[in-house]
GROMACS .gro file of C-alpha atoms in nm:
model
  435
    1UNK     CA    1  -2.163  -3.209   1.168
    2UNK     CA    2  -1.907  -3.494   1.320
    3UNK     CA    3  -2.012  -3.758   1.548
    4UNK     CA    4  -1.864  -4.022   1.689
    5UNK     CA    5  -2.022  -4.293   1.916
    6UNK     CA    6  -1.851  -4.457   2.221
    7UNK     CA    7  -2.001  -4.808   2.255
    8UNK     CA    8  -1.990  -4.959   2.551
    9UNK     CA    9  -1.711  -4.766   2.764
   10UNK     CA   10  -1.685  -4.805   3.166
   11UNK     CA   11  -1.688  -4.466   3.233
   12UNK     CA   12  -1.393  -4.409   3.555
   13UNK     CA   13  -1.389  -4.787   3.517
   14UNK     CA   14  -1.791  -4.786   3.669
   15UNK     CA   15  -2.054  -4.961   3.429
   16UNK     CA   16  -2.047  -4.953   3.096
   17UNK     CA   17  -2.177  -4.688   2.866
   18UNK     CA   18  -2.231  -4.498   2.509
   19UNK     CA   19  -2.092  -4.153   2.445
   20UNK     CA   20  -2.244  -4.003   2.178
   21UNK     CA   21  -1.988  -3.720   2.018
   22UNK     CA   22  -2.128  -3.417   1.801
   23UNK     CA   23  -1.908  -3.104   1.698
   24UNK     CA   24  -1.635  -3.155   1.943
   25UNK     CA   25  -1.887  -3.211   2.229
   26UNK     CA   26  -2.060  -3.503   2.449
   27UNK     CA   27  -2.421  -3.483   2.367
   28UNK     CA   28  -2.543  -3.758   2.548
   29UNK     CA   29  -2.411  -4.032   2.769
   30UNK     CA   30  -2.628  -4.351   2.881
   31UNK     CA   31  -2.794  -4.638   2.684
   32UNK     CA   32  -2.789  -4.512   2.351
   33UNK     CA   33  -2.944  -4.786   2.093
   34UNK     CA   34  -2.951  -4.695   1.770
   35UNK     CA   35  -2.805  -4.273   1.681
   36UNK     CA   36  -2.903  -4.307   1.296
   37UNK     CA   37  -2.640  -4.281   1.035
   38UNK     CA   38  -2.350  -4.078   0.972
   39UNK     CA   39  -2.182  -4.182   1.305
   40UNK     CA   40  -1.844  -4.343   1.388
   41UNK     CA   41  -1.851  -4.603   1.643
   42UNK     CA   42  -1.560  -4.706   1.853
   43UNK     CA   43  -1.664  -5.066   2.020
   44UNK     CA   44  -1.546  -5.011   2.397
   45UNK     CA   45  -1.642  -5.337   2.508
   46UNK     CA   46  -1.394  -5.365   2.826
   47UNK     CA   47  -1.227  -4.985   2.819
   48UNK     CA   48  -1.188  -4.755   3.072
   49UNK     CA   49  -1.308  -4.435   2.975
   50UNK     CA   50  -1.166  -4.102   3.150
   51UNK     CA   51  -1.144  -3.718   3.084
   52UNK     CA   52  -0.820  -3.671   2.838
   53UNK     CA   53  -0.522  -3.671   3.074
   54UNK     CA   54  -0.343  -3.367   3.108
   55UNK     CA   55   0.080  -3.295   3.172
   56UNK     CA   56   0.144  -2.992   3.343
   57UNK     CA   57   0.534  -3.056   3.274
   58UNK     CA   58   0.665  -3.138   2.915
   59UNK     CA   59   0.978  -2.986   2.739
   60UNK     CA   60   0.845  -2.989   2.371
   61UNK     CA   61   1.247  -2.808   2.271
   62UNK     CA   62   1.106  -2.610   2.026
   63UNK     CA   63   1.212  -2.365   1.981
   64UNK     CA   64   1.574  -2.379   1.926
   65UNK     CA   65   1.645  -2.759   1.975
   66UNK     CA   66   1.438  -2.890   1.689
   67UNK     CA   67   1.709  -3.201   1.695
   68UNK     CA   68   1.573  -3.332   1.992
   69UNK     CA   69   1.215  -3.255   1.935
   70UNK     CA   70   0.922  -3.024   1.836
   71UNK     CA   71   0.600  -2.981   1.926
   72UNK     CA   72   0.478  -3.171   1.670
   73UNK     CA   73   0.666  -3.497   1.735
   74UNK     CA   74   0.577  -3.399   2.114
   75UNK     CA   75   0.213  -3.387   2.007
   76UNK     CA   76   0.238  -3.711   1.873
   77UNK     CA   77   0.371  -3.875   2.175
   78UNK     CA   78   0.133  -3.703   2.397
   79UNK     CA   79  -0.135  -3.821   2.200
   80UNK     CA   80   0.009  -4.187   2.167
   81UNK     CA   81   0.004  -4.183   2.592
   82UNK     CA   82  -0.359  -4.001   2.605
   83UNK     CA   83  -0.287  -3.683   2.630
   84UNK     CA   84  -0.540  -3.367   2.558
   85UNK     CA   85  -0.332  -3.122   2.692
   86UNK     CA   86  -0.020  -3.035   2.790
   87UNK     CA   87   0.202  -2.779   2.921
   88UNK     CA   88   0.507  -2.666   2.770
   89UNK     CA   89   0.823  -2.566   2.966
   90UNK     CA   90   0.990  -2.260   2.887
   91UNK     CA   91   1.296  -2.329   2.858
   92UNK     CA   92   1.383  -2.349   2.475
   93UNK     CA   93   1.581  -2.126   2.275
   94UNK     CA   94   1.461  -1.803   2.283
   95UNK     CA   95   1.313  -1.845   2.635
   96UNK     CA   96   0.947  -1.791   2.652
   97UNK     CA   97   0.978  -1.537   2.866
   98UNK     CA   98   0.771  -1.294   2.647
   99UNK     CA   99   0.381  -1.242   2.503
  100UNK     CA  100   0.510  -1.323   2.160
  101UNK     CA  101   0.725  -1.622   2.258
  102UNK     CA  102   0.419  -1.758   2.436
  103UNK     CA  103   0.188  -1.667   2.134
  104UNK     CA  104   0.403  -1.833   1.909
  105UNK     CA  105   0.433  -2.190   2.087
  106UNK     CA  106   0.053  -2.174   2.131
  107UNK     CA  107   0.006  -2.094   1.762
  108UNK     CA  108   0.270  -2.419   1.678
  109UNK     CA  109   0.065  -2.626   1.860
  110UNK     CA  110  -0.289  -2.544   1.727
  111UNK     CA  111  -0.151  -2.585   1.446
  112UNK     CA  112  -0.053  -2.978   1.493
  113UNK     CA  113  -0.408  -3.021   1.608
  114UNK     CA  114  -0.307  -3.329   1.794
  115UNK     CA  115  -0.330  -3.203   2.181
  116UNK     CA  116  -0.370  -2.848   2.343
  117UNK     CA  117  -0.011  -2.707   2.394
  118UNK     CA  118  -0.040  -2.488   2.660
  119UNK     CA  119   0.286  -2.250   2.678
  120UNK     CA  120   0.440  -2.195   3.042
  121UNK     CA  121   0.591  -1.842   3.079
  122UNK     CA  122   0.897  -1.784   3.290
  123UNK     CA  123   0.947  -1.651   3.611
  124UNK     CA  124   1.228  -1.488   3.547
  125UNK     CA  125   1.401  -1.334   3.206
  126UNK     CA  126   1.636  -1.558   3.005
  127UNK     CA  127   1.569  -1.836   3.305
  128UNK     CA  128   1.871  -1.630   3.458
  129UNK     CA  129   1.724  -1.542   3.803
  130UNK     CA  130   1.772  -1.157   3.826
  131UNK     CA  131   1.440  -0.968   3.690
  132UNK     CA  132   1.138  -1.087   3.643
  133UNK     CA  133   1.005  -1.180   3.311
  134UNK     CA  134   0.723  -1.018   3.110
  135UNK     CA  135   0.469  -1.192   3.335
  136UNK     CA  136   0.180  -0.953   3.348
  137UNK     CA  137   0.207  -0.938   2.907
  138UNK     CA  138   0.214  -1.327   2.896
  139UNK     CA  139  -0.066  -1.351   3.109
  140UNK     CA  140  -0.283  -1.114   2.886
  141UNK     CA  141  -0.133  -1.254   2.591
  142UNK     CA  142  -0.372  -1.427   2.337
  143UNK     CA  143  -0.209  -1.740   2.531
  144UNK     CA  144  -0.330  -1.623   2.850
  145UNK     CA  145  -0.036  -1.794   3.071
  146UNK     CA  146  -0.141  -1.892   3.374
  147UNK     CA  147   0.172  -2.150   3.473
  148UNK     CA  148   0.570  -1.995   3.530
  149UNK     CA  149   0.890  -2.164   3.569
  150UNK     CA  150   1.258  -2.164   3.569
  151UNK     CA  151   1.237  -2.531   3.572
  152UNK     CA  152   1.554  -2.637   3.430
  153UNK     CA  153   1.669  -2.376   3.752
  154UNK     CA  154   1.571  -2.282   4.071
  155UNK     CA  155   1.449  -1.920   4.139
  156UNK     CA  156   1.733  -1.903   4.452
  157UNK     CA  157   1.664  -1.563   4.547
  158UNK     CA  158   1.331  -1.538   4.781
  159UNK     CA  159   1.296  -1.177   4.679
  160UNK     CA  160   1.188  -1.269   4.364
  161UNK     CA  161   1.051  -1.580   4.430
  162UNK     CA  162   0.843  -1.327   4.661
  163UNK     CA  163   0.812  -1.054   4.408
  164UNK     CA  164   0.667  -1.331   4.190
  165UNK     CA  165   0.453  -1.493   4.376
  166UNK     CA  166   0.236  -1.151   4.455
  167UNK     CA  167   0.314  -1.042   4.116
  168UNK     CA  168   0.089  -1.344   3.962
  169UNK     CA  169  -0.171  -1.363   4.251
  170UNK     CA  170  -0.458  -1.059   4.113
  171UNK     CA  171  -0.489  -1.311   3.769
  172UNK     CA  172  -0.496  -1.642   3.955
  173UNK     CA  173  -0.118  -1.797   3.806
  174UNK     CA  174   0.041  -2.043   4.001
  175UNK     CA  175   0.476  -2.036   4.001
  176UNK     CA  176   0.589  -2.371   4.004
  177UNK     CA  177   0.953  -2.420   4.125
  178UNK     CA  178   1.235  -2.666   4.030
  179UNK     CA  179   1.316  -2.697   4.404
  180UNK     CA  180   1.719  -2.765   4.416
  181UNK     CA  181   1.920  -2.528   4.646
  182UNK     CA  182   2.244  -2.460   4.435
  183UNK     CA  183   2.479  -2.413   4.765
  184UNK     CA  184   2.332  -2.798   4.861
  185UNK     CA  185   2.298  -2.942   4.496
  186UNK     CA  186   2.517  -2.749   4.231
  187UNK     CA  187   2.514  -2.775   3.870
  188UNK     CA  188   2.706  -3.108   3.890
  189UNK     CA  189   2.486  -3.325   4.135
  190UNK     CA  190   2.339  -3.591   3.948
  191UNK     CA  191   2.316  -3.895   4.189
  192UNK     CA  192   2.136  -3.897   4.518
  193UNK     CA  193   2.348  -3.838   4.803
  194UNK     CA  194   2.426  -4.177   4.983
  195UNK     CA  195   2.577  -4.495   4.967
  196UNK     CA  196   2.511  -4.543   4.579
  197UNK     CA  197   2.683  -4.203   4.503
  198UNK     CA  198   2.977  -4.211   4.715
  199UNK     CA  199   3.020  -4.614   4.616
  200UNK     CA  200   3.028  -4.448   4.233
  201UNK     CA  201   3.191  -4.110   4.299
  202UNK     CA  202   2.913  -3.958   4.160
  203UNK     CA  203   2.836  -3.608   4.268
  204UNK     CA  204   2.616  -3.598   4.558
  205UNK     CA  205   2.263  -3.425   4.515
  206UNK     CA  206   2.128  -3.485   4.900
  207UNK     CA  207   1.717  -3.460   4.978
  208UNK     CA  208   1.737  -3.175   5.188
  209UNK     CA  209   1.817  -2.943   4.855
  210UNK     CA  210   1.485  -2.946   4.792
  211UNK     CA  211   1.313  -3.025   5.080
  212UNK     CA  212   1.433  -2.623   5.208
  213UNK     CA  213   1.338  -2.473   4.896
  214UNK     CA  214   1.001  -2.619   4.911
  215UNK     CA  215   1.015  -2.526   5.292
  216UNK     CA  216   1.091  -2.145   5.182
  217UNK     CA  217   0.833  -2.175   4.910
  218UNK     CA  218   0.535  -2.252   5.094
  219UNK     CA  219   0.571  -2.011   5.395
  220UNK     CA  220   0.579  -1.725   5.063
  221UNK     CA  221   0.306  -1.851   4.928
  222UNK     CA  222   0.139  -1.838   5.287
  223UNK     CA  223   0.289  -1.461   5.347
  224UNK     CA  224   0.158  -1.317   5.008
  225UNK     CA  225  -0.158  -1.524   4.999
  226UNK     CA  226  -0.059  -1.665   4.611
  227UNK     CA  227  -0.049  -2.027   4.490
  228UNK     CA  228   0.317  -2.231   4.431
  229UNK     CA  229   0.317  -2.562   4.286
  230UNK     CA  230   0.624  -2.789   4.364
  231UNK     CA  231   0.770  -2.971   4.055
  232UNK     CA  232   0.918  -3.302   4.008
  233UNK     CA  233   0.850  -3.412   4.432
  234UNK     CA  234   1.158  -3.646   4.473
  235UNK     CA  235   1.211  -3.710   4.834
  236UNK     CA  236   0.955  -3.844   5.182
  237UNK     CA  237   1.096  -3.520   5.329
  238UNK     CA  238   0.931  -3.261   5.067
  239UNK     CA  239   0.632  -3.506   5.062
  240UNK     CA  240   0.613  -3.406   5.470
  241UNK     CA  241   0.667  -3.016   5.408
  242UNK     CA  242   0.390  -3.020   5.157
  243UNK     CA  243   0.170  -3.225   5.396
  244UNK     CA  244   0.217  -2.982   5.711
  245UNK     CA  245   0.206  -2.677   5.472
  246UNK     CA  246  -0.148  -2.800   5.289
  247UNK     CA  247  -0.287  -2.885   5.710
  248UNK     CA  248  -0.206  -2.515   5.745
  249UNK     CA  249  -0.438  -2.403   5.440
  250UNK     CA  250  -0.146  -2.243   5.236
  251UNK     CA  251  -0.238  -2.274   4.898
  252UNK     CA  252   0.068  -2.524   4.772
  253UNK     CA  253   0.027  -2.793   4.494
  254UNK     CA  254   0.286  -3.060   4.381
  255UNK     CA  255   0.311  -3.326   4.137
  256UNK     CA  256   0.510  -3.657   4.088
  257UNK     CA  257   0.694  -3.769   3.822
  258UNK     CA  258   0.606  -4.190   3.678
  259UNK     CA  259   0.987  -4.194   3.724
  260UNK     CA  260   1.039  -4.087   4.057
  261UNK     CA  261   0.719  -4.350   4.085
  262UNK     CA  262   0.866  -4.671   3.966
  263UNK     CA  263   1.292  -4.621   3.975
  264UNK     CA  264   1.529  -4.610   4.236
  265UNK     CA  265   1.904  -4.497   4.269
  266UNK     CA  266   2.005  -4.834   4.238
  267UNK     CA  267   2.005  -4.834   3.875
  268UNK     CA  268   2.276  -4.601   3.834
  269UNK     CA  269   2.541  -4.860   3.955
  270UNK     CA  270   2.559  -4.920   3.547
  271UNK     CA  271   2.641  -4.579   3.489
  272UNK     CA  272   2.323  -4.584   3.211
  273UNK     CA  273   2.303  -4.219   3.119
  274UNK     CA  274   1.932  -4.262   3.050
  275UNK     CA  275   1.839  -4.250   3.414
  276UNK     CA  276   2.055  -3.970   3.471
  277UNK     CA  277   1.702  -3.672   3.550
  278UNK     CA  278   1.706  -3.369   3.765
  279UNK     CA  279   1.617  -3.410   4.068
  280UNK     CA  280   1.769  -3.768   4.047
  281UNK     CA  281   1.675  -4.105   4.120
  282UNK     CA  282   1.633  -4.163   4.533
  283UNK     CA  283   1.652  -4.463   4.746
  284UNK     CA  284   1.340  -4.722   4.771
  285UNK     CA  285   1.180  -4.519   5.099
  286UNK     CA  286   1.157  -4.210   4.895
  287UNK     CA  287   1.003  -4.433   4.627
  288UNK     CA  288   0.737  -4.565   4.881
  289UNK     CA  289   0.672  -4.219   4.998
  290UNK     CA  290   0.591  -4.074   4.684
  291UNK     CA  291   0.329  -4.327   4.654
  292UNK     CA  292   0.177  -4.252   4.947
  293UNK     CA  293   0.180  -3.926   4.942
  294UNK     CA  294  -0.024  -3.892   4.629
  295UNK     CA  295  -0.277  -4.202   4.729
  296UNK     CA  296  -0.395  -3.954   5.013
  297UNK     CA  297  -0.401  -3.635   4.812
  298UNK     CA  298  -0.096  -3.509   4.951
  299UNK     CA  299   0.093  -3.471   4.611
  300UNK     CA  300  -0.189  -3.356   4.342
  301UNK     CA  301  -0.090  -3.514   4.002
  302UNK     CA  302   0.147  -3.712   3.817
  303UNK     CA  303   0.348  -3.465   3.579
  304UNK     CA  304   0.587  -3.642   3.344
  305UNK     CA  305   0.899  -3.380   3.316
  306UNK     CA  306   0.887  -3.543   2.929
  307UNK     CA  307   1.275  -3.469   2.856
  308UNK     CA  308   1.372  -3.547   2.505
  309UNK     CA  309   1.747  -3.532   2.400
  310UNK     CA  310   1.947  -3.570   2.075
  311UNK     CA  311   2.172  -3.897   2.092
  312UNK     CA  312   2.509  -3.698   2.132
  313UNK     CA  313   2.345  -3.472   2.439
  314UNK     CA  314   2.295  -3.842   2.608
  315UNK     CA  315   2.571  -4.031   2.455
  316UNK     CA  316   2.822  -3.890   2.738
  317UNK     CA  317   3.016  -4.055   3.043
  318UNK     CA  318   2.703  -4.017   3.337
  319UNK     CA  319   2.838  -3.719   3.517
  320UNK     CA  320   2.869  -3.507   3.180
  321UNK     CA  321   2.515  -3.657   3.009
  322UNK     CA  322   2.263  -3.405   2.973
  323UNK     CA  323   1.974  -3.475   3.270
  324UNK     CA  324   1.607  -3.629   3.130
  325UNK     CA  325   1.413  -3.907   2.974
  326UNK     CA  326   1.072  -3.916   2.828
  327UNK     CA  327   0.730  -3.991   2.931
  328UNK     CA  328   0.476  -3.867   2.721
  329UNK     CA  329   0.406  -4.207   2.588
  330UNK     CA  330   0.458  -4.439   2.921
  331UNK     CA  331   0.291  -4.212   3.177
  332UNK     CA  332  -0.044  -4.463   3.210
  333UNK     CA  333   0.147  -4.779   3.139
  334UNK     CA  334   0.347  -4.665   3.505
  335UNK     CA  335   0.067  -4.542   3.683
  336UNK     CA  336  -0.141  -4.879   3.582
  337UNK     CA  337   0.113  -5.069   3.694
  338UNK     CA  338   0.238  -4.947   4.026
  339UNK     CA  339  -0.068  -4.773   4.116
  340UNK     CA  340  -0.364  -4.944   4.005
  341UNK     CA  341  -0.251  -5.287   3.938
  342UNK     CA  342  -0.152  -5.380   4.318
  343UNK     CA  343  -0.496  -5.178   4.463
  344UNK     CA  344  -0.341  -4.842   4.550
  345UNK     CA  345  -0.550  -4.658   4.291
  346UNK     CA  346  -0.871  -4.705   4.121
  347UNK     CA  347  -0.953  -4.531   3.775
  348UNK     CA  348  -1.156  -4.296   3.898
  349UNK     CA  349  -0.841  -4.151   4.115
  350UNK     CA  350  -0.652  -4.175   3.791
  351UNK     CA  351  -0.872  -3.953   3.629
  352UNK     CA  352  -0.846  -3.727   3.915
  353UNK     CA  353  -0.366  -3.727   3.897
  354UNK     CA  354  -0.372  -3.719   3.536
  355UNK     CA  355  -0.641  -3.533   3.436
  356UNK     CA  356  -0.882  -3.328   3.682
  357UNK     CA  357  -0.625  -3.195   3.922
  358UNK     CA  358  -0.375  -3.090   3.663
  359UNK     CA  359  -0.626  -2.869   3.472
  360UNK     CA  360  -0.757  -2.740   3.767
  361UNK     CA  361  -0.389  -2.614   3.898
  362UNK     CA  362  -0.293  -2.507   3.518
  363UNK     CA  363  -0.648  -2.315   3.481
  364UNK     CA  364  -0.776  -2.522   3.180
  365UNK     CA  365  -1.116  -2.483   3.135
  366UNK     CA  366  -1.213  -2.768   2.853
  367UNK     CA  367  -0.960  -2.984   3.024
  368UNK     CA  368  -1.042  -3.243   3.285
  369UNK     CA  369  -1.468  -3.225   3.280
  370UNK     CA  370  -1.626  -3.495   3.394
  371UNK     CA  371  -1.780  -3.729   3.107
  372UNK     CA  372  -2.131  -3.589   3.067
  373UNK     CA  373  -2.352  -3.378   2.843
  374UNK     CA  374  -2.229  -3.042   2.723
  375UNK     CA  375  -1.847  -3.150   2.860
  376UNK     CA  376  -1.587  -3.064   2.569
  377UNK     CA  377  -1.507  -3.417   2.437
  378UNK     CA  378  -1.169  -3.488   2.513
  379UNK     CA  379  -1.166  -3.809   2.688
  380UNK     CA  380  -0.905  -4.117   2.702
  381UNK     CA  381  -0.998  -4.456   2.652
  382UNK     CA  382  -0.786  -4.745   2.860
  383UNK     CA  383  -0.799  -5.103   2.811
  384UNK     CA  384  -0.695  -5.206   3.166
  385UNK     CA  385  -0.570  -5.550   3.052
  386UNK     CA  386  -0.332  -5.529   2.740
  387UNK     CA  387  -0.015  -5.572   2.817
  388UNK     CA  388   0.247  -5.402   2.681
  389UNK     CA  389   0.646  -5.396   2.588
  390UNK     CA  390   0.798  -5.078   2.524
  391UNK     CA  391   1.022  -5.039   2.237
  392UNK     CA  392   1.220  -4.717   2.287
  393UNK     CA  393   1.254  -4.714   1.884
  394UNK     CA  394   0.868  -4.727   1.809
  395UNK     CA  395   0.844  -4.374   2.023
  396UNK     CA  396   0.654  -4.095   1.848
  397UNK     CA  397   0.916  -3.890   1.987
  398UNK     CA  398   1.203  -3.771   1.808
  399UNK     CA  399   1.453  -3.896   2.104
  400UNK     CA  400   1.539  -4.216   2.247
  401UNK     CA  401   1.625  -4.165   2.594
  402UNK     CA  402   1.354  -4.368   2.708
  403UNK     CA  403   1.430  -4.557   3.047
  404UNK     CA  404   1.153  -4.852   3.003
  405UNK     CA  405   1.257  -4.993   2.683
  406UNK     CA  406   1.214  -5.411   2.724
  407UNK     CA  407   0.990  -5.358   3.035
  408UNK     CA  408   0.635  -5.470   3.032
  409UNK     CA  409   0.314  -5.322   3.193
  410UNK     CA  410  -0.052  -5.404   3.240
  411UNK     CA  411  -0.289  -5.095   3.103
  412UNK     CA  412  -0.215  -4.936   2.797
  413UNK     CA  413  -0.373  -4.643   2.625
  414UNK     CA  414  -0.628  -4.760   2.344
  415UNK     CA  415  -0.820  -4.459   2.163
  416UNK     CA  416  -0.750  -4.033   2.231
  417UNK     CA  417  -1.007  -3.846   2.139
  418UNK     CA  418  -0.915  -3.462   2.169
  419UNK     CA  419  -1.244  -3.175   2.091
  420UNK     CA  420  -1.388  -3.462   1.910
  421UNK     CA  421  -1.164  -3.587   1.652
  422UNK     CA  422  -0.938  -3.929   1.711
  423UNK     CA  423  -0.633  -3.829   1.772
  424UNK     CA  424  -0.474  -4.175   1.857
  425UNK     CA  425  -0.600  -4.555   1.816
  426UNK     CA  426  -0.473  -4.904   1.845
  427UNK     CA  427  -0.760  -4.977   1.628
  428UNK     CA  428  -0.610  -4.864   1.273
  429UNK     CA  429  -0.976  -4.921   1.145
  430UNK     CA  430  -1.081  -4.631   1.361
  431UNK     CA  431  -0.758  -4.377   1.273
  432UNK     CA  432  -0.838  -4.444   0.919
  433UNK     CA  433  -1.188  -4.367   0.916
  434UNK     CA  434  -1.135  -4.091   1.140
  435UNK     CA  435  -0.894  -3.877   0.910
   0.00000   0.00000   0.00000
């Protein structure tokens, strides 16, 4: 039998507390004393302690772009930014747009041990937009899929996006669209359309390419009853569409990226590939929006849309630079520091973006309970004060594309603990005696 003792953790950032770990699972939580021998402690003295956070939007690339990253460097990362779970995007090479594709990503990641990869199935077959994929077989699939998406593409047509959405309702899935109207935003958008874009003769990728998808989207998901989740929210305009449609009980999530957070279209005047992401950087109102919208519960969760890319995808004059950058490892240090650090959020609302919400709207049972007896033990620990300096070449990840290298945030991820077993520490002491 394992076990592992938590000394001393504030539990949501409350009073402090001992979490005494046995076979992958909290056994007790309180005042512990002395727990006899045999037991790892962790001193927490001055940690936050949440539920594991949980990424319902990663590409892991694997398979078929193994240069850029796999799920086991993607593991690593996720663990590194205190991650339990996350989800995996379908669009690698072959598409998992089958029972076996699924299958196999799920077996890759149990087999890196490091986080629960959860495989996303998509909506449609080969992510071209035509017939629907094997959704019905992934969902029954030892991987029971639960979460589909183009993402990478829009589903355009509303007859399948309609076809879809009834198609996943009798098993409780959830389609979540890459909102970006190709007759509005093409293939070749990549700056937002304004000032900045036409100053840089940049491609022009204007709000409203999303904002009428997501309008479309939600009045489906009212007509056939089903659940659509909005991916990547970029723009104050989707944020109000989501708003009206959730005051109308239609059953529509959304999540935000830390990017789409933090950055604004002003970078690009550099022409800096790295902040070249789909759907792009917006002005300083969006920004503000963003953050509003998911203070008062209007966006559910902060997603990262973790993009890794091989130096010679990124290496490119901005317009032909492949669209992305990573997040697995900086999610918290963002949300700490524009969210928590100036009041907006407190830790328990972290735990609810990063960690509750996003297992609820990806179906993950062991994911996201709160921190109390009999809960699987996958929990994050936080030290709220450490600042930290990212170094784009210490990333777990095999890419570089990393868009806060030299920047410096308060709150940084200390200890991940994932069904029991330390999966990431700042405390090398603890790692060691761990494996």
């Amino acid at each position: 039998m394992t076990r592992l003792l938590v000394r001393g953790a504030r539990i949501l950032g409350g009073e402090g507390a001992d979490l005494l770990v046995e076979d992958g699972v909290i056994r007790d939580v309180g005042s512990l004393g002395s727990v006899g021998a045999g037991v790892e402690v962790i001193d927490a003295d001055g940690l936050v302690a949440l539920p594991g956070l949980v990424d319902l939007h990663v590409h892991l690339r694997e398979p078929g772009r193994e240069d850029a990253e796999t799920i086991a460097t993607g593991s690593a990362a996720a663990a590194a930014g205190g991650f339990t779970a996350v989800f995996a995007m379908a669009n690698t090479n072959p598409v998992t747009d089958t029972g076996e594709a699924a299958e196999r990503v799920l077996d890759l990641g149990r087999a890196g041990g490091l986080v629960e990869v959860v495989p996303v199935g998509a909506v449609t077959k080969g992510l071209e937009g035509a017939e629907l994929a094997e959704l019905g077989l992934m969902a029954r699939s030892r991987a029971r899929v639960r979460v589909f998406s183009d993402d990478g593409r829009c589903v355009q047509d509303a007859r399948i996006m309609r076809r879809a959405l009834e198609y996943i309702k009798p098993f409780g899935g959830v389609i979540s669209q890459h909102a970006q109207d190709a007759r509005l935003a093409d293939s070749s958008a990549c700056c937002h359309e304004g000032e900045v874009s036409g100053r840089l003769g940049l491609p022009g990728w204007p709000g409203i390419a999303e904002e009428s998808i997501v309008a479309r989207d939600v009045m489906l998901a009212r007509h056939t009853g089903s659940r659509v989740h909005v991916a990547h929210v970029s723009t104050a305009g989707t944020v109000e569409v989501i708003r009206w449609a959730k005051a109308q009980g239609i059953d529509v999530t959304a999540e935000v990226t830390p990017h789409h957070l933090a950055l604004t279209t002003d970078l690009l005047v550099g022409y800096d590939p790295v902040y070249k992401v789909n759907p792009p950087l917006r002005p300083a109102e969006d920004v503000e929006a963003l953050r509003a919208g998911l203070v008062d519960g209007t966006i559910d969760a902060v997603a990262t849309d973790h993009a890794p890319h091989a130096r010679h995808d990124k290496e490119h004059a901005f317009a032909d630079a492949a669209f992305g950058m990573l997040g697995l490892e900086t999610a918290l240090n963002v949300v700490s520091e524009v969210l928590v650090r100036p009041g907006l959020l407190d830790w328990a609302a972290v735990a609810r973006i990063m960690s509750t919400a996003p297992a609820r709207i990806g179906r993950l049972a062991e994911q996201g309970r709160p921190l109390e007896p009999g809960s699987p033990a996958n929990l994050t620990l936080v030290d709220p004060d450490r600042e930290v300096t990212i170094d784009a070449a210490a990333s777990r990840s095999r890419s570089r594309n990393n868009p806060w290298h030299g920047r410096t945030f308060c709150g940084a991820v200390h200890t991940t603990i994932h069904r029991g077993t330390v999966t990431h520490s700042t405390d090398q002491t603890v790692m060691e005696s761990a494996w």
